[in-house]
PDB file of C-alpha atoms in Angstrom:
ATOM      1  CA  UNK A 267      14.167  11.189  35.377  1.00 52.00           C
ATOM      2  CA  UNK A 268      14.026  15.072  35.620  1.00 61.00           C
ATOM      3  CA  UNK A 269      13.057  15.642  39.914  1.00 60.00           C
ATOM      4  CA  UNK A 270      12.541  19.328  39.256  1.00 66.00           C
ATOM      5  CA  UNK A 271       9.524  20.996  40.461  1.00 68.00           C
ATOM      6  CA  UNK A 272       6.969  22.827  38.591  1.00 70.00           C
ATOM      7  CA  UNK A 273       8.989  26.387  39.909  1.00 69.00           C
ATOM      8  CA  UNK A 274      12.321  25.042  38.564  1.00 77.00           C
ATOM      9  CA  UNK A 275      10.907  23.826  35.206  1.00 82.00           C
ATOM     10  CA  UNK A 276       9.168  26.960  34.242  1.00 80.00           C
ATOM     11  CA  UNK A 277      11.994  29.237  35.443  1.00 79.00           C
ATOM     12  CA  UNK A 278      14.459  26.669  33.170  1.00 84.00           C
ATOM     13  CA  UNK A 279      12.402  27.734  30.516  1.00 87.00           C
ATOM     14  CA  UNK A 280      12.833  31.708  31.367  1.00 81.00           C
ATOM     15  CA  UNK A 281      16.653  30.775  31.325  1.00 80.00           C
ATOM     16  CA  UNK A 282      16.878  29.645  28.025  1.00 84.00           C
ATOM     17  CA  UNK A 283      16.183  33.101  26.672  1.00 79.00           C
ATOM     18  CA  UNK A 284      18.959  34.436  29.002  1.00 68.00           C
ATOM     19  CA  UNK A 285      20.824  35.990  25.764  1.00 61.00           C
ATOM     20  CA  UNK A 286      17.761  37.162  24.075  1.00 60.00           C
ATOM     21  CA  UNK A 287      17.669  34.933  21.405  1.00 68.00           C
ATOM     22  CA  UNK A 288      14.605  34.110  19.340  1.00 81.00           C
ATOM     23  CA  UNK A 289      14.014  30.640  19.806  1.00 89.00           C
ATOM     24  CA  UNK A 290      12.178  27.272  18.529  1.00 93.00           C
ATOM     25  CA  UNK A 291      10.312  25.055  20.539  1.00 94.00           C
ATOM     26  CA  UNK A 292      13.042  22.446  20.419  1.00 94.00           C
ATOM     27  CA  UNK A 293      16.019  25.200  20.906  1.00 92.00           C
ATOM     28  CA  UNK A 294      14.002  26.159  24.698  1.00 93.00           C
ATOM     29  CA  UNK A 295      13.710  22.219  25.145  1.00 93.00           C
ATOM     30  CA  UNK A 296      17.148  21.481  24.639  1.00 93.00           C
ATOM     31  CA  UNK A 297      18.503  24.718  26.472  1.00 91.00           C
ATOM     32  CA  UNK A 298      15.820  23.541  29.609  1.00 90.00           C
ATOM     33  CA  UNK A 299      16.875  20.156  29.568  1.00 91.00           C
ATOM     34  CA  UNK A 300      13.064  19.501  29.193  1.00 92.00           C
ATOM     35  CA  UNK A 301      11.179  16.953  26.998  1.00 92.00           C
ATOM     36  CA  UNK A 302       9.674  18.784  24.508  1.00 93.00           C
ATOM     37  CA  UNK A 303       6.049  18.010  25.851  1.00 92.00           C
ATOM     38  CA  UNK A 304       6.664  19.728  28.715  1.00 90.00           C
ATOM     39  CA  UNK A 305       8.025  21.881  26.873  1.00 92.00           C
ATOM     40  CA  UNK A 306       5.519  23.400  24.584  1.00 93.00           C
ATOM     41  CA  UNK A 307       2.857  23.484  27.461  1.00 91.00           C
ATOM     42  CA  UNK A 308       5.194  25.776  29.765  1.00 91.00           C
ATOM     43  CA  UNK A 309       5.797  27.823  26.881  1.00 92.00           C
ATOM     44  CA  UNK A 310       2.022  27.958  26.005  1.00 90.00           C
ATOM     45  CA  UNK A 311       1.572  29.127  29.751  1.00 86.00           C
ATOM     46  CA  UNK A 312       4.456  31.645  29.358  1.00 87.00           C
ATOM     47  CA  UNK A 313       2.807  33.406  26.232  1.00 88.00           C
ATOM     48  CA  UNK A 314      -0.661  33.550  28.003  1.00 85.00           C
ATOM     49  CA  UNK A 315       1.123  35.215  30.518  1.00 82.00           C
ATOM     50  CA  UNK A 316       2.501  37.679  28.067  1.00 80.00           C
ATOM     51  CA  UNK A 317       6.100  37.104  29.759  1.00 81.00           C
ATOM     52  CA  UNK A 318       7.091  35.286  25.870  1.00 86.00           C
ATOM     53  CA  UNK A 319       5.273  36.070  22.312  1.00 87.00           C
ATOM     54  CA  UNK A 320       5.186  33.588  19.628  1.00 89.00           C
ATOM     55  CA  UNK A 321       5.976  35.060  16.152  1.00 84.00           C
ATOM     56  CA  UNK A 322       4.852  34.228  12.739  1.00 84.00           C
ATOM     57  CA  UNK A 323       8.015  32.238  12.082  1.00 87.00           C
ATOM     58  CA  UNK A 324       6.998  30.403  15.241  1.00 90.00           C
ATOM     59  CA  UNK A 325       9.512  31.286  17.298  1.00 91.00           C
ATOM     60  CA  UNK A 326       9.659  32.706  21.082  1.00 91.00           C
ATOM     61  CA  UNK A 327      11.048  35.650  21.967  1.00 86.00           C
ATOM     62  CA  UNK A 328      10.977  37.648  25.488  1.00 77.00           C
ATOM     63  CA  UNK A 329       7.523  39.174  25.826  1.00 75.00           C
ATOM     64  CA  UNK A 330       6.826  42.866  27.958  1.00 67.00           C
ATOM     65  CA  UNK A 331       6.560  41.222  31.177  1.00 67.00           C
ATOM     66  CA  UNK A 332       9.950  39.677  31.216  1.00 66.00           C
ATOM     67  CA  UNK A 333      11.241  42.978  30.525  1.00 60.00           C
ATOM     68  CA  UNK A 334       9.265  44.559  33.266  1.00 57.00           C
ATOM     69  CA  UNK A 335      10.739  42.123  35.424  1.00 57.00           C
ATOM     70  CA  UNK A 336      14.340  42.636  34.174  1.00 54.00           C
ATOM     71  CA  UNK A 337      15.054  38.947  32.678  1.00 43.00           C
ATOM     72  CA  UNK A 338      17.435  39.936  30.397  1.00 47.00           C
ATOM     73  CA  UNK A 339      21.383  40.962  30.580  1.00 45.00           C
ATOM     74  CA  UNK A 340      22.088  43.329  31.061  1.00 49.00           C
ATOM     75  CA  UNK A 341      18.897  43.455  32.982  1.00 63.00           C
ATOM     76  CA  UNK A 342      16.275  46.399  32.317  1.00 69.00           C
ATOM     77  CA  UNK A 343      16.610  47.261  36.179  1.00 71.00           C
ATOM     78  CA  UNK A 344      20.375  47.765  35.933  1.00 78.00           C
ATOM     79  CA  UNK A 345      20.147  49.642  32.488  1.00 85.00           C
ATOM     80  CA  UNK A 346      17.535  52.140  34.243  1.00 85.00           C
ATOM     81  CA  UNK A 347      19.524  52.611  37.541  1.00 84.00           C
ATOM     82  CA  UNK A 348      22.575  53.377  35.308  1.00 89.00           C
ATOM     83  CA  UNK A 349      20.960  56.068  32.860  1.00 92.00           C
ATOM     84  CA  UNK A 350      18.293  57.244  35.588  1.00 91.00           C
ATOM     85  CA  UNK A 351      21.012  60.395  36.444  1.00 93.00           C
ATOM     86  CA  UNK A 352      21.833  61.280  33.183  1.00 94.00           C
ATOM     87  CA  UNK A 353      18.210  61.138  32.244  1.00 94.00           C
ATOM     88  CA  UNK A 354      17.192  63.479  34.978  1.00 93.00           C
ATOM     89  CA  UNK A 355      20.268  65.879  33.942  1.00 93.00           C
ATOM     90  CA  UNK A 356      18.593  65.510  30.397  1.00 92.00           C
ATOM     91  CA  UNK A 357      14.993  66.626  31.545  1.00 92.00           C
ATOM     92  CA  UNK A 358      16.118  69.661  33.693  1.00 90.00           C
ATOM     93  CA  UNK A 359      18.098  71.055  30.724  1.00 89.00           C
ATOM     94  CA  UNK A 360      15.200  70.450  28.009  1.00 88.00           C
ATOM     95  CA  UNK A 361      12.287  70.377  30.049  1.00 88.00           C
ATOM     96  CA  UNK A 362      10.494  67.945  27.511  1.00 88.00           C
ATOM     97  CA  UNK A 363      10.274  63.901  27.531  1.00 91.00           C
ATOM     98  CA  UNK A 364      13.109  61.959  28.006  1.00 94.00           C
ATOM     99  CA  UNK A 365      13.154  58.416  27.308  1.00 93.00           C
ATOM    100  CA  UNK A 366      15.438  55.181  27.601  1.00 94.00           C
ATOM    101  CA  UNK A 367      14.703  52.273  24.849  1.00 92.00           C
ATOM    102  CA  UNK A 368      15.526  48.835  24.012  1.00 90.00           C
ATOM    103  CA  UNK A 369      14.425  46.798  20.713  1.00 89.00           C
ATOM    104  CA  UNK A 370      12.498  44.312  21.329  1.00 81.00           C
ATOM    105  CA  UNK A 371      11.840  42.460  17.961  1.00 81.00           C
ATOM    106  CA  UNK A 372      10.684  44.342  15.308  1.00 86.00           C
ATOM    107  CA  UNK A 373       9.767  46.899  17.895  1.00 86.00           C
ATOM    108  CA  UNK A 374      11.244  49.013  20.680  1.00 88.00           C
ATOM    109  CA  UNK A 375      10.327  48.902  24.753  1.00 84.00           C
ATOM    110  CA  UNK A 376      10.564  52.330  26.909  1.00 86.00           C
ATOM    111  CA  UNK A 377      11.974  51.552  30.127  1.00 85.00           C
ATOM    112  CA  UNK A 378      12.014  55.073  31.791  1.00 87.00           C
ATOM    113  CA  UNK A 379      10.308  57.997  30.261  1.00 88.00           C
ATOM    114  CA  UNK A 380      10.734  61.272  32.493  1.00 90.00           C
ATOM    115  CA  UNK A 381       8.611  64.441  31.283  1.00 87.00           C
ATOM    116  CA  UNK A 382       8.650  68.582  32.074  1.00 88.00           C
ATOM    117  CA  UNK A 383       5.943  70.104  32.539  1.00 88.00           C
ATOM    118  CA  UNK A 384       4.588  71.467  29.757  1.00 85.00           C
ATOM    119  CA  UNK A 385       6.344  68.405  27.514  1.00 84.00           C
ATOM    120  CA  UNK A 386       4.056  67.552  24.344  1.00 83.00           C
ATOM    121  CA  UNK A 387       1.380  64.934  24.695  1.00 82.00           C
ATOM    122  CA  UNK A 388       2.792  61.426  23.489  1.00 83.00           C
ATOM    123  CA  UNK A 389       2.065  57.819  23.704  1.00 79.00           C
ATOM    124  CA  UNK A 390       5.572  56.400  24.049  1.00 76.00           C
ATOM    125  CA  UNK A 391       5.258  55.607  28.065  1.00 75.00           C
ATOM    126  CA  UNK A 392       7.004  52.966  30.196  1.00 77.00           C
ATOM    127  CA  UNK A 393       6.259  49.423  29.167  1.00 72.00           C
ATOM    128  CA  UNK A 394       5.001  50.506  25.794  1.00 76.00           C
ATOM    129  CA  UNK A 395       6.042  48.472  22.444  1.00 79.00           C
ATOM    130  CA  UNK A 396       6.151  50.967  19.222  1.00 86.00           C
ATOM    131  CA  UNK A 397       7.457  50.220  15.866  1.00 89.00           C
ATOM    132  CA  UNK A 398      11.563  50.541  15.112  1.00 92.00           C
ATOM    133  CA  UNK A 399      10.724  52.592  11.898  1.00 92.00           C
ATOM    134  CA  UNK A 400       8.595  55.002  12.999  1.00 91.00           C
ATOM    135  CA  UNK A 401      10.690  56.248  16.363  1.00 92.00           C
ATOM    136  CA  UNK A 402      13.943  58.115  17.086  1.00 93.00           C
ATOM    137  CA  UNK A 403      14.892  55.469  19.106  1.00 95.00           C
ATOM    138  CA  UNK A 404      13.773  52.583  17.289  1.00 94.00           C
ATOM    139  CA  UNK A 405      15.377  54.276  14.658  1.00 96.00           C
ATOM    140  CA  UNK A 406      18.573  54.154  15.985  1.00 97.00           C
ATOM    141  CA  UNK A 407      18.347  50.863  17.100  1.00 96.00           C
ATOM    142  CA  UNK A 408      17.520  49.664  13.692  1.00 96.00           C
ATOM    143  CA  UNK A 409      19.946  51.532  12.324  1.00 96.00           C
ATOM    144  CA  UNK A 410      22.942  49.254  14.658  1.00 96.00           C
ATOM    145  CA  UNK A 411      20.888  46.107  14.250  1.00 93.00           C
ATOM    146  CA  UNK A 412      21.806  42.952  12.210  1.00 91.00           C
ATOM    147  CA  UNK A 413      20.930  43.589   8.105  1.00 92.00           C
ATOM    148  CA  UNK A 414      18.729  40.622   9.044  1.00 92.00           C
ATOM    149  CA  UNK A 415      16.563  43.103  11.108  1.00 92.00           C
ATOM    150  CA  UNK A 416      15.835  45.437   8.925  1.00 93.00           C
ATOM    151  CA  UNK A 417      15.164  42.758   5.940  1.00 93.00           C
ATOM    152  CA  UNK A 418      12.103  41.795   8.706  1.00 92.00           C
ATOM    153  CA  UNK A 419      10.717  45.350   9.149  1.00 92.00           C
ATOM    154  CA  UNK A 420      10.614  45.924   5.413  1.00 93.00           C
ATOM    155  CA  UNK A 421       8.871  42.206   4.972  1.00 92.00           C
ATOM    156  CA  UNK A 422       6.171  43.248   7.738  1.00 88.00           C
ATOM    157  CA  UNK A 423       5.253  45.950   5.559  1.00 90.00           C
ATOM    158  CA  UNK A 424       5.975  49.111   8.020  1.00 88.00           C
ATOM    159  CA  UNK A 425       3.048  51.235   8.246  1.00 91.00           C
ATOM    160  CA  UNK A 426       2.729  54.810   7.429  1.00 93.00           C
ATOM    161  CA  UNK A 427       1.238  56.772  10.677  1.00 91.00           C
ATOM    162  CA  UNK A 428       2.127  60.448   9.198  1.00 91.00           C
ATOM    163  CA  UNK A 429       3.074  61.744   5.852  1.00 91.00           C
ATOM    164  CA  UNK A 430       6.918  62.086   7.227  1.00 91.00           C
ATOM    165  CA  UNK A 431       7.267  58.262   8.070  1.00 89.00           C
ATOM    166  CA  UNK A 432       9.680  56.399   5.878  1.00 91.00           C
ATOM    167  CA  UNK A 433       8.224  53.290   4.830  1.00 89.00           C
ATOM    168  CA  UNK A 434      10.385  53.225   1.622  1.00 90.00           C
ATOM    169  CA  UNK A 435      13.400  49.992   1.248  1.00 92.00           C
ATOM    170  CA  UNK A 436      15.380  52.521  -0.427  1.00 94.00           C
ATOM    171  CA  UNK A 437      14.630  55.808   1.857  1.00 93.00           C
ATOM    172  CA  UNK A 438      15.153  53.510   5.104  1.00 93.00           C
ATOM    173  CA  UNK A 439      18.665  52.045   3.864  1.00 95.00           C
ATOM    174  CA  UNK A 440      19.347  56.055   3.304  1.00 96.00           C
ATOM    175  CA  UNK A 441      18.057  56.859   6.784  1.00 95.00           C
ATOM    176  CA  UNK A 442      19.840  54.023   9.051  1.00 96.00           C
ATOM    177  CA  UNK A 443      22.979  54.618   6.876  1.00 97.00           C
ATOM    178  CA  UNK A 444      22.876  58.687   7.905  1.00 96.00           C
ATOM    179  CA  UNK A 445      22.058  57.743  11.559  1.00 96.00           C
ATOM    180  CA  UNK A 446      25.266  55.143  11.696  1.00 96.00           C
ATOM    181  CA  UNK A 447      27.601  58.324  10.063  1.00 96.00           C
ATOM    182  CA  UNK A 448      26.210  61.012  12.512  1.00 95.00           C
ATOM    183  CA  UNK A 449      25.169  59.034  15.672  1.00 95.00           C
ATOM    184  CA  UNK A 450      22.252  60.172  15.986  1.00 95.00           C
ATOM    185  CA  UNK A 451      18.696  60.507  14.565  1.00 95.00           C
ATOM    186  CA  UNK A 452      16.258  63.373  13.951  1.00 94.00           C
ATOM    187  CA  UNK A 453      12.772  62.713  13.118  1.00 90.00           C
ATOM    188  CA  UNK A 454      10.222  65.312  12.956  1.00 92.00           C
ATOM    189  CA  UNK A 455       6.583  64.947  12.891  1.00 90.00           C
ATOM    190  CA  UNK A 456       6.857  61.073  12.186  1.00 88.00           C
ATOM    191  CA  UNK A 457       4.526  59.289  14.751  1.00 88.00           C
ATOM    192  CA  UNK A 458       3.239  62.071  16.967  1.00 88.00           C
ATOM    193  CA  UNK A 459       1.720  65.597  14.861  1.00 91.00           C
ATOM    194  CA  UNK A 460       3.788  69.002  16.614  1.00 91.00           C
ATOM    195  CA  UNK A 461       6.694  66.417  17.893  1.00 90.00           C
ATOM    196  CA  UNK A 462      10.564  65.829  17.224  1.00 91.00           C
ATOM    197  CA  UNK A 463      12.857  63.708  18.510  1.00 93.00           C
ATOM    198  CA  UNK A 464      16.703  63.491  19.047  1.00 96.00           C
ATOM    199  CA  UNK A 465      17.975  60.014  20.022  1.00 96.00           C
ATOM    200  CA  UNK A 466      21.431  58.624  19.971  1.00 97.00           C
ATOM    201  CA  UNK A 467      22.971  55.026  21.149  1.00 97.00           C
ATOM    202  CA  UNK A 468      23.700  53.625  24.000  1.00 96.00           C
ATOM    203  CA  UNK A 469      26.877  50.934  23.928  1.00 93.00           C
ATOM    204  CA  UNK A 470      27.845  48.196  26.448  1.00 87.00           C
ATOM    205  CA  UNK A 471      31.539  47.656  27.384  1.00 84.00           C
ATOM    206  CA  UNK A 472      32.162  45.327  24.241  1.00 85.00           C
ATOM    207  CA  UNK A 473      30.996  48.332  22.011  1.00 90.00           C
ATOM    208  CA  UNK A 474      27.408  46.845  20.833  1.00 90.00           C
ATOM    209  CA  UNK A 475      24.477  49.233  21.217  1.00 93.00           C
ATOM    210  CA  UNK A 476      22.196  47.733  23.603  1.00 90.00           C
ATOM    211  CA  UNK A 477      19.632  50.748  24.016  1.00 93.00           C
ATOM    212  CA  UNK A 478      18.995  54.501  22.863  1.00 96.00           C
ATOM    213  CA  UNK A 479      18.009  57.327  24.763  1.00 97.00           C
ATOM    214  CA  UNK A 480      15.815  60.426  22.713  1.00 95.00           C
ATOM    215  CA  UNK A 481      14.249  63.512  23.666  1.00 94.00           C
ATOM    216  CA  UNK A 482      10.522  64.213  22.138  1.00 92.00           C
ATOM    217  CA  UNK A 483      10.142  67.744  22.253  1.00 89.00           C
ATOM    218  CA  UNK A 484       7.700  70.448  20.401  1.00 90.00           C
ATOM    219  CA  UNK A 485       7.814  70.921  16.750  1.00 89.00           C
ATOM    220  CA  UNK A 486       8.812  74.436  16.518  1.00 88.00           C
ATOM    221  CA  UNK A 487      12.101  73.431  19.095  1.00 87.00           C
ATOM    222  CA  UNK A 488      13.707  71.492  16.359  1.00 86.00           C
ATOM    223  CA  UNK A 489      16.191  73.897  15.896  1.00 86.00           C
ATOM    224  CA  UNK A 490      17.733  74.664  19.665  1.00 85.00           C
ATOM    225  CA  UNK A 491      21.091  73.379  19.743  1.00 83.00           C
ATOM    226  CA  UNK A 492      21.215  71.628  23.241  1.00 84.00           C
ATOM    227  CA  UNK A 493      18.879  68.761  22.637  1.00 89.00           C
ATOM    228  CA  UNK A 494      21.203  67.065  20.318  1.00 91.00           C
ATOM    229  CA  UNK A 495      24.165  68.040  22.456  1.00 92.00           C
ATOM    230  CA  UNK A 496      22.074  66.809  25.391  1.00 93.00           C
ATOM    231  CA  UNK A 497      20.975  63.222  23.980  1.00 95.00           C
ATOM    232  CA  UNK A 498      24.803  62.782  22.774  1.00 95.00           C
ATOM    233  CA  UNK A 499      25.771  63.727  26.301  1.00 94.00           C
ATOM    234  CA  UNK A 500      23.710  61.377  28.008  1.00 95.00           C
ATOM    235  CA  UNK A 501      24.209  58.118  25.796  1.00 95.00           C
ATOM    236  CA  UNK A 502      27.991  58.902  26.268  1.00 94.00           C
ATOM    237  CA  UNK A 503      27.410  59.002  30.035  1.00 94.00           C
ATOM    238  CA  UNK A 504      25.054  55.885  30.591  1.00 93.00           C
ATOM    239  CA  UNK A 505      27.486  54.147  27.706  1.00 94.00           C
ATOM    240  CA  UNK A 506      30.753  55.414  30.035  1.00 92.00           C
ATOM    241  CA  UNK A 507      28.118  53.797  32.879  1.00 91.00           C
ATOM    242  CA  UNK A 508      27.873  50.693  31.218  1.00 86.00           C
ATOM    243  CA  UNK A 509      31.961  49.757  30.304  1.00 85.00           C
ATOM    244  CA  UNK A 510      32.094  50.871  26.857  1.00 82.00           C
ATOM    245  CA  UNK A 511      35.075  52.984  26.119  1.00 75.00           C
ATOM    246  CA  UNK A 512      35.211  56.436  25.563  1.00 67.00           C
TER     247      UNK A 512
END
């Protein structure tokens, strides 16, 4: 007979998602040590919560309140503290937005977004959920995903939001494959009219890219030399920050 209390059952289910897996209802049962009644109603809770979403495959995955929260490893707290001074270093040379990513699905999360000034108006802010293809960072993330991945975006049918997004199997395979030769991505006027963005990856000590870091700056900036310098700087630094070797 499982003596746990209600607490200890629903954070068994939050526990079963400790590596970020995408899960089935009986994969969280077994992993909770919970019948599979309980369960699906904890995990029906969860999702009206919005700390888990439910995919069309039917399968749970962390929702944007888990990652608010920082249930995850490396946790979203730790990953922020980490990259928050080479962030700030990032802003005061650029003066535009700076942002920190993870992927989250078939999309990406912003976990810090610092801004100058006179930065260009965007929607990417902190807690946000935008599409992989259509964002320097998601971009970049794609780009170092599993093939798997990217076989999902392309079945979801990836929308179009400006005449520069790439939407295209065979443009996208082009794109990623650039971005993993380079290290970086450069995307201009793909989401947000009168915006670039610079983004490169961030590793963990084992070497696997576990976030990106971009600057969205004005259009007619594209061609100043220090934001790519900058973004490579800083995911080297919060990488360095991290473990991974140089």
């Amino acid at each position: 007979m499982d003596d746990r209390g209600v607490a200890q059952r629903v954070f068994a289910v939050a526990d079963a998602f400790e590596r970020g897996d995408a899960l089935t209802l009986s994969d969280v049962a077994r992993r909770a040590g919970l019948p599979v009644s309980t369960t699906h109603r904890l995990l029906k809770e969860w999702v009206d919560w919005g700390g888990l979403v439910r995919g069309d495959d039917g399968r749970y995955r962390v929702g944007l309140k888990l990652w608010r929260l920082g249930v995850r490893q490396p946790t979203a707290r730790r990953l922020r503290e980490l990259a928050l001074p080479y962030l700030e270093d990032l802003l005061e040379a650029t003066g535009e937005h700076v942002h920190l990513a993870v992927r989250d699905g078939l999309g990406v999360i912003y976990l810090e977004r610092l801004s100058g000034p006179g930065a260009i108006s965007v929607i990417s802010d902190v807690g946000a959920r935008l599409p992989l293809h259509a964002t320097g960072v998601g971009l970049v993330l794609l780009a170092h995903a599993s093939p798997e991945v990217l076989e999902e975006v392309l079945a979801a049918q990836p929308r179009k939001f400006l005449p520069n997004t790439l939407t295209g199997e065979r443009e996208l395979r082009s794109r990623l494959a650039n971005i993993r030769a380079t290290g970086i991505s450069v995307s201009i006027e793909e989401l947000t009219r009168g915006a670039f963005s610079v983004a490169a990856p961030v590793r963990d000590a084992g070497g696997e890219v576990v976030a990106a870091v971009s600057i969205i700056a004005h259009a007619e900036r594209r061609d100043e030399p220090q934001f790519a310098l900058g973004v490579r700087m800083a995911a080297r630094g919060i990488s360095g920050a991290l473990g991974a070797h140089p």
